[in-house]
């Protein structure tokens, strides 16, 4: 997947558990876990906003783009 999720890194920086973040954001523990592991296919902007508020960060602190086709484009 070209979108990398760094939610675990931000949670560690803020010393926040998955349970605590789920409670603050108002999302189920299962859905937050799916997002944290990078298995989510989508995220609502309202959810991303709530996560950023809870972690006091920017969306770019949580999500990153990695060009996996870079090698193909260079050839």
mmCIF file of N, CA and C in Angstrom:
data_model
loop_
_atom_site.group_PDB
_atom_site.id
_atom_site.type_symbol
_atom_site.label_atom_id
_atom_site.label_comp_id
_atom_site.label_asym_id
_atom_site.label_seq_id
_atom_site.Cartn_x
_atom_site.Cartn_y
_atom_site.Cartn_z
ATOM 1 N N UNK A 1 0.840 -1.169 0.000
ATOM 2 C CA UNK A 1 0.000 0.000 0.000
ATOM 3 C C UNK A 1 0.889 1.238 0.000
ATOM 4 N N UNK A 2 0.545 2.247 -0.761
ATOM 5 C CA UNK A 2 1.357 3.446 -0.900
ATOM 6 C C UNK A 2 1.144 4.439 0.246
ATOM 7 N N UNK A 3 0.050 4.324 0.969
ATOM 8 C CA UNK A 3 -0.195 5.193 2.114
ATOM 9 C C UNK A 3 0.268 4.454 3.368
ATOM 10 N N UNK A 4 1.184 5.073 4.080
ATOM 11 C CA UNK A 4 1.744 4.487 5.299
ATOM 12 C C UNK A 4 1.109 5.186 6.495
ATOM 13 N N UNK A 5 0.672 4.408 7.481
ATOM 14 C CA UNK A 5 0.039 4.946 8.681
ATOM 15 C C UNK A 5 1.035 4.910 9.834
ATOM 16 N N UNK A 6 1.278 6.077 10.411
ATOM 17 C CA UNK A 6 2.214 6.218 11.525
ATOM 18 C C UNK A 6 1.477 6.501 12.829
ATOM 19 N N UNK A 7 0.271 5.979 12.960
ATOM 20 C CA UNK A 7 -0.534 6.233 14.149
ATOM 21 C C UNK A 7 0.151 5.710 15.399
ATOM 22 N N UNK A 8 0.769 4.552 15.305
ATOM 23 C CA UNK A 8 1.454 3.972 16.470
ATOM 24 C C UNK A 8 2.603 4.851 16.945
ATOM 25 N N UNK A 9 3.289 5.505 16.020
ATOM 26 C CA UNK A 9 4.396 6.391 16.375
ATOM 27 C C UNK A 9 3.878 7.607 17.145
ATOM 28 N N UNK A 10 2.800 8.212 16.641
ATOM 29 C CA UNK A 10 2.235 9.383 17.314
ATOM 30 C C UNK A 10 1.663 9.012 18.672
ATOM 31 N N UNK A 11 1.047 7.850 18.763
ATOM 32 C CA UNK A 11 0.507 7.406 20.048
ATOM 33 C C UNK A 11 1.647 7.217 21.055
ATOM 34 N N UNK A 12 2.744 6.666 20.616
ATOM 35 C CA UNK A 12 3.888 6.467 21.504
ATOM 36 C C UNK A 12 4.475 7.808 21.945
ATOM 37 N N UNK A 13 4.571 8.758 21.016
ATOM 38 C CA UNK A 13 5.093 10.082 21.356
ATOM 39 C C UNK A 13 4.218 10.774 22.395
ATOM 40 N N UNK A 14 2.914 10.548 22.310
ATOM 41 C CA UNK A 14 1.966 11.179 23.234
ATOM 42 C C UNK A 14 1.675 10.307 24.459
ATOM 43 N N UNK A 15 2.310 9.133 24.483
ATOM 44 C CA UNK A 15 2.112 8.170 25.578
ATOM 45 C C UNK A 15 0.627 7.880 25.795
ATOM 46 N N UNK A 16 -0.045 7.577 24.681
ATOM 47 C CA UNK A 16 -1.476 7.309 24.713
ATOM 48 C C UNK A 16 -1.732 5.883 24.248
ATOM 49 N N UNK A 17 -2.562 5.184 24.989
ATOM 50 C CA UNK A 17 -2.899 3.803 24.635
ATOM 51 C C UNK A 17 -3.988 3.789 23.568
ATOM 52 N N UNK A 18 -4.140 2.644 22.933
ATOM 53 C CA UNK A 18 -5.177 2.463 21.928
ATOM 54 C C UNK A 18 -6.553 2.658 22.552
ATOM 55 N N UNK A 19 -6.748 2.134 23.755
ATOM 56 C CA UNK A 19 -8.032 2.281 24.447
ATOM 57 C C UNK A 19 -8.343 3.747 24.728
ATOM 58 N N UNK A 20 -7.349 4.478 25.197
ATOM 59 C CA UNK A 20 -7.544 5.887 25.522
ATOM 60 C C UNK A 20 -7.871 6.699 24.267
ATOM 61 N N UNK A 21 -7.148 6.443 23.182
ATOM 62 C CA UNK A 21 -7.401 7.159 21.929
ATOM 63 C C UNK A 21 -8.781 6.823 21.390
ATOM 64 N N UNK A 22 -9.155 5.562 21.438
ATOM 65 C CA UNK A 22 -10.474 5.154 20.955
ATOM 66 C C UNK A 22 -11.579 5.879 21.717
ATOM 67 N N UNK A 23 -11.401 5.999 23.011
ATOM 68 C CA UNK A 23 -12.396 6.685 23.839
ATOM 69 C C UNK A 23 -12.463 8.174 23.498
ATOM 70 N N UNK A 24 -11.313 8.822 23.335
ATOM 71 C CA UNK A 24 -11.278 10.252 23.023
ATOM 72 C C UNK A 24 -11.842 10.554 21.645
ATOM 73 N N UNK A 25 -11.594 9.659 20.693
ATOM 74 C CA UNK A 25 -12.013 9.877 19.309
ATOM 75 C C UNK A 25 -13.467 9.458 19.095
ATOM 76 N N UNK A 26 -13.927 8.499 19.886
ATOM 77 C CA UNK A 26 -15.284 8.001 19.706
ATOM 78 C C UNK A 26 -15.378 6.984 18.583
ATOM 79 N N UNK A 27 -14.353 6.170 18.468
ATOM 80 C CA UNK A 27 -14.296 5.122 17.442
ATOM 81 C C UNK A 27 -14.082 3.797 18.158
ATOM 82 N N UNK A 28 -14.568 2.735 17.563
ATOM 83 C CA UNK A 28 -14.419 1.428 18.209
ATOM 84 C C UNK A 28 -12.946 1.032 18.244
ATOM 85 N N UNK A 29 -12.606 0.255 19.237
ATOM 86 C CA UNK A 29 -11.243 -0.236 19.387
ATOM 87 C C UNK A 29 -10.837 -1.061 18.162
ATOM 88 N N UNK A 30 -11.764 -1.855 17.643
ATOM 89 C CA UNK A 30 -11.475 -2.691 16.471
ATOM 90 C C UNK A 30 -11.154 -1.831 15.246
ATOM 91 N N UNK A 31 -11.958 -0.795 14.996
ATOM 92 C CA UNK A 31 -11.708 0.070 13.834
ATOM 93 C C UNK A 31 -10.415 0.860 13.985
ATOM 94 N N UNK A 32 -10.123 1.317 15.185
ATOM 95 C CA UNK A 32 -8.878 2.041 15.416
ATOM 96 C C UNK A 32 -7.681 1.111 15.234
ATOM 97 N N UNK A 33 -7.813 -0.118 15.652
ATOM 98 C CA UNK A 33 -6.751 -1.103 15.484
ATOM 99 C C UNK A 33 -6.493 -1.377 14.001
ATOM 100 N N UNK A 34 -7.552 -1.464 13.224
ATOM 101 C CA UNK A 34 -7.423 -1.677 11.775
ATOM 102 C C UNK A 34 -6.677 -0.511 11.147
ATOM 103 N N UNK A 35 -7.009 0.700 11.577
ATOM 104 C CA UNK A 35 -6.319 1.880 11.065
ATOM 105 C C UNK A 35 -4.855 1.872 11.485
ATOM 106 N N UNK A 36 -4.594 1.567 12.734
ATOM 107 C CA UNK A 36 -3.226 1.576 13.271
ATOM 108 C C UNK A 36 -2.320 0.576 12.551
ATOM 109 N N UNK A 37 -2.862 -0.567 12.196
ATOM 110 C CA UNK A 37 -2.051 -1.592 11.534
ATOM 111 C C UNK A 37 -1.906 -1.363 10.028
ATOM 112 N N UNK A 38 -2.560 -0.320 9.519
ATOM 113 C CA UNK A 38 -2.456 -0.008 8.094
ATOM 114 C C UNK A 38 -3.348 -0.848 7.214
ATOM 115 N N UNK A 39 -4.296 -1.544 7.791
ATOM 116 C CA UNK A 39 -5.193 -2.409 7.020
ATOM 117 C C UNK A 39 -6.456 -1.695 6.553
ATOM 118 N N UNK A 40 -6.661 -0.457 6.997
ATOM 119 C CA UNK A 40 -7.859 0.296 6.617
ATOM 120 C C UNK A 40 -7.784 0.693 5.146
ATOM 121 N N UNK A 41 -8.902 0.684 4.481
ATOM 122 C CA UNK A 41 -8.974 1.081 3.077
ATOM 123 C C UNK A 41 -9.334 2.556 2.926
ATOM 124 N N UNK A 42 -9.900 3.141 3.988
ATOM 125 C CA UNK A 42 -10.322 4.542 3.938
ATOM 126 C C UNK A 42 -10.430 5.082 5.352
ATOM 127 N N UNK A 43 -10.450 6.402 5.460
ATOM 128 C CA UNK A 43 -10.682 7.066 6.738
ATOM 129 C C UNK A 43 -11.501 8.319 6.462
ATOM 130 N N UNK A 44 -12.500 8.548 7.270
ATOM 131 C CA UNK A 44 -13.306 9.762 7.127
ATOM 132 C C UNK A 44 -12.500 10.947 7.640
ATOM 133 N N UNK A 45 -12.698 12.085 6.992
ATOM 134 C CA UNK A 45 -12.015 13.295 7.446
ATOM 135 C C UNK A 45 -12.402 13.633 8.878
ATOM 136 N N UNK A 46 -13.646 13.381 9.249
ATOM 137 C CA UNK A 46 -14.077 13.677 10.622
ATOM 138 C C UNK A 46 -13.320 12.802 11.621
ATOM 139 N N UNK A 47 -13.043 11.565 11.268
ATOM 140 C CA UNK A 47 -12.272 10.676 12.129
ATOM 141 C C UNK A 47 -10.823 11.126 12.199
ATOM 142 N N UNK A 48 -10.259 11.478 11.059
ATOM 143 C CA UNK A 48 -8.879 11.973 11.016
ATOM 144 C C UNK A 48 -8.748 13.250 11.845
ATOM 145 N N UNK A 49 -9.732 14.130 11.736
ATOM 146 C CA UNK A 49 -9.726 15.364 12.514
ATOM 147 C C UNK A 49 -9.768 15.062 14.011
ATOM 148 N N UNK A 50 -10.626 14.125 14.415
ATOM 149 C CA UNK A 50 -10.735 13.765 15.834
ATOM 150 C C UNK A 50 -9.434 13.151 16.350
ATOM 151 N N UNK A 51 -8.788 12.333 15.542
ATOM 152 C CA UNK A 51 -7.506 11.728 15.930
ATOM 153 C C UNK A 51 -6.447 12.820 16.086
ATOM 154 N N UNK A 52 -6.414 13.761 15.134
ATOM 155 C CA UNK A 52 -5.437 14.847 15.202
ATOM 156 C C UNK A 52 -5.673 15.721 16.433
ATOM 157 N N UNK A 53 -6.924 15.964 16.766
ATOM 158 C CA UNK A 53 -7.231 16.745 17.978
ATOM 159 C C UNK A 53 -6.756 16.006 19.225
ATOM 160 N N UNK A 54 -7.057 14.725 19.289
ATOM 161 C CA UNK A 54 -6.705 13.924 20.469
ATOM 162 C C UNK A 54 -5.193 13.805 20.634
ATOM 163 N N UNK A 55 -4.463 13.706 19.525
ATOM 164 C CA UNK A 55 -3.015 13.536 19.579
ATOM 165 C C UNK A 55 -2.254 14.856 19.424
ATOM 166 N N UNK A 56 -2.999 15.951 19.206
ATOM 167 C CA UNK A 56 -2.407 17.268 19.008
ATOM 168 C C UNK A 56 -1.317 17.196 17.930
ATOM 169 N N UNK A 57 -1.758 16.792 16.727
ATOM 170 C CA UNK A 57 -0.824 16.641 15.616
ATOM 171 C C UNK A 57 -1.504 17.021 14.309
ATOM 172 N N UNK A 58 -0.770 16.939 13.234
ATOM 173 C CA UNK A 58 -1.262 17.217 11.894
ATOM 174 C C UNK A 58 -1.499 15.895 11.161
ATOM 175 N N UNK A 59 -2.383 15.887 10.145
ATOM 176 C CA UNK A 59 -2.604 14.660 9.376
ATOM 177 C C UNK A 59 -1.307 14.066 8.813
ATOM 178 N N UNK A 60 -0.377 14.921 8.419
ATOM 179 C CA UNK A 60 0.904 14.440 7.864
ATOM 180 C C UNK A 60 1.761 13.733 8.909
ATOM 181 N N UNK A 61 1.461 13.941 10.198
ATOM 182 C CA UNK A 61 2.174 13.216 11.246
ATOM 183 C C UNK A 61 1.694 11.774 11.337
ATOM 184 N N UNK A 62 0.508 11.518 10.800
ATOM 185 C CA UNK A 62 -0.111 10.191 10.885
ATOM 186 C C UNK A 62 -0.038 9.436 9.565
ATOM 187 N N UNK A 63 -0.204 10.156 8.461
ATOM 188 C CA UNK A 63 -0.255 9.529 7.139
ATOM 189 C C UNK A 63 0.907 9.993 6.270
ATOM 190 N N UNK A 64 1.477 9.078 5.522
ATOM 191 C CA UNK A 64 2.561 9.408 4.597
ATOM 192 C C UNK A 64 2.354 8.648 3.291
ATOM 193 N N UNK A 65 2.830 9.226 2.202
ATOM 194 C CA UNK A 65 2.751 8.589 0.898
ATOM 195 C C UNK A 65 4.115 8.059 0.515
ATOM 196 N N UNK A 66 4.150 6.796 0.109
ATOM 197 C CA UNK A 66 5.389 6.186 -0.362
ATOM 198 C C UNK A 66 5.157 5.705 -1.780
ATOM 199 N N UNK A 67 5.941 6.203 -2.708
ATOM 200 C CA UNK A 67 5.784 5.843 -4.112
ATOM 201 C C UNK A 67 6.397 4.470 -4.359
ATOM 202 N N UNK A 68 5.555 3.439 -4.357
ATOM 203 C CA UNK A 68 6.056 2.078 -4.538
ATOM 204 C C UNK A 68 6.390 1.768 -5.992
ATOM 205 N N UNK A 69 5.935 2.610 -6.919
ATOM 206 C CA UNK A 69 6.214 2.401 -8.341
ATOM 207 C C UNK A 69 7.404 3.220 -8.813
ATOM 208 N N UNK A 70 8.163 3.776 -7.909
ATOM 209 C CA UNK A 70 9.290 4.635 -8.260
ATOM 210 C C UNK A 70 10.320 3.892 -9.121
ATOM 211 N N UNK A 71 10.613 2.651 -8.755
ATOM 212 C CA UNK A 71 11.592 1.874 -9.507
ATOM 213 C C UNK A 71 11.114 1.611 -10.929
ATOM 214 N N UNK A 72 9.817 1.385 -11.102
ATOM 215 C CA UNK A 72 9.269 1.131 -12.428
ATOM 216 C C UNK A 72 9.352 2.392 -13.273
ATOM 217 N N UNK A 73 9.091 3.570 -12.669
ATOM 218 C CA UNK A 73 9.129 4.827 -13.405
ATOM 219 C C UNK A 73 10.544 5.192 -13.808
ATOM 220 N N UNK A 74 11.534 4.816 -13.030
ATOM 221 C CA UNK A 74 12.914 5.180 -13.345
ATOM 222 C C UNK A 74 13.473 4.359 -14.498
ATOM 223 N N UNK A 75 12.945 3.188 -14.747
ATOM 224 C CA UNK A 75 13.467 2.318 -15.806
ATOM 225 C C UNK A 75 12.911 2.671 -17.127
#
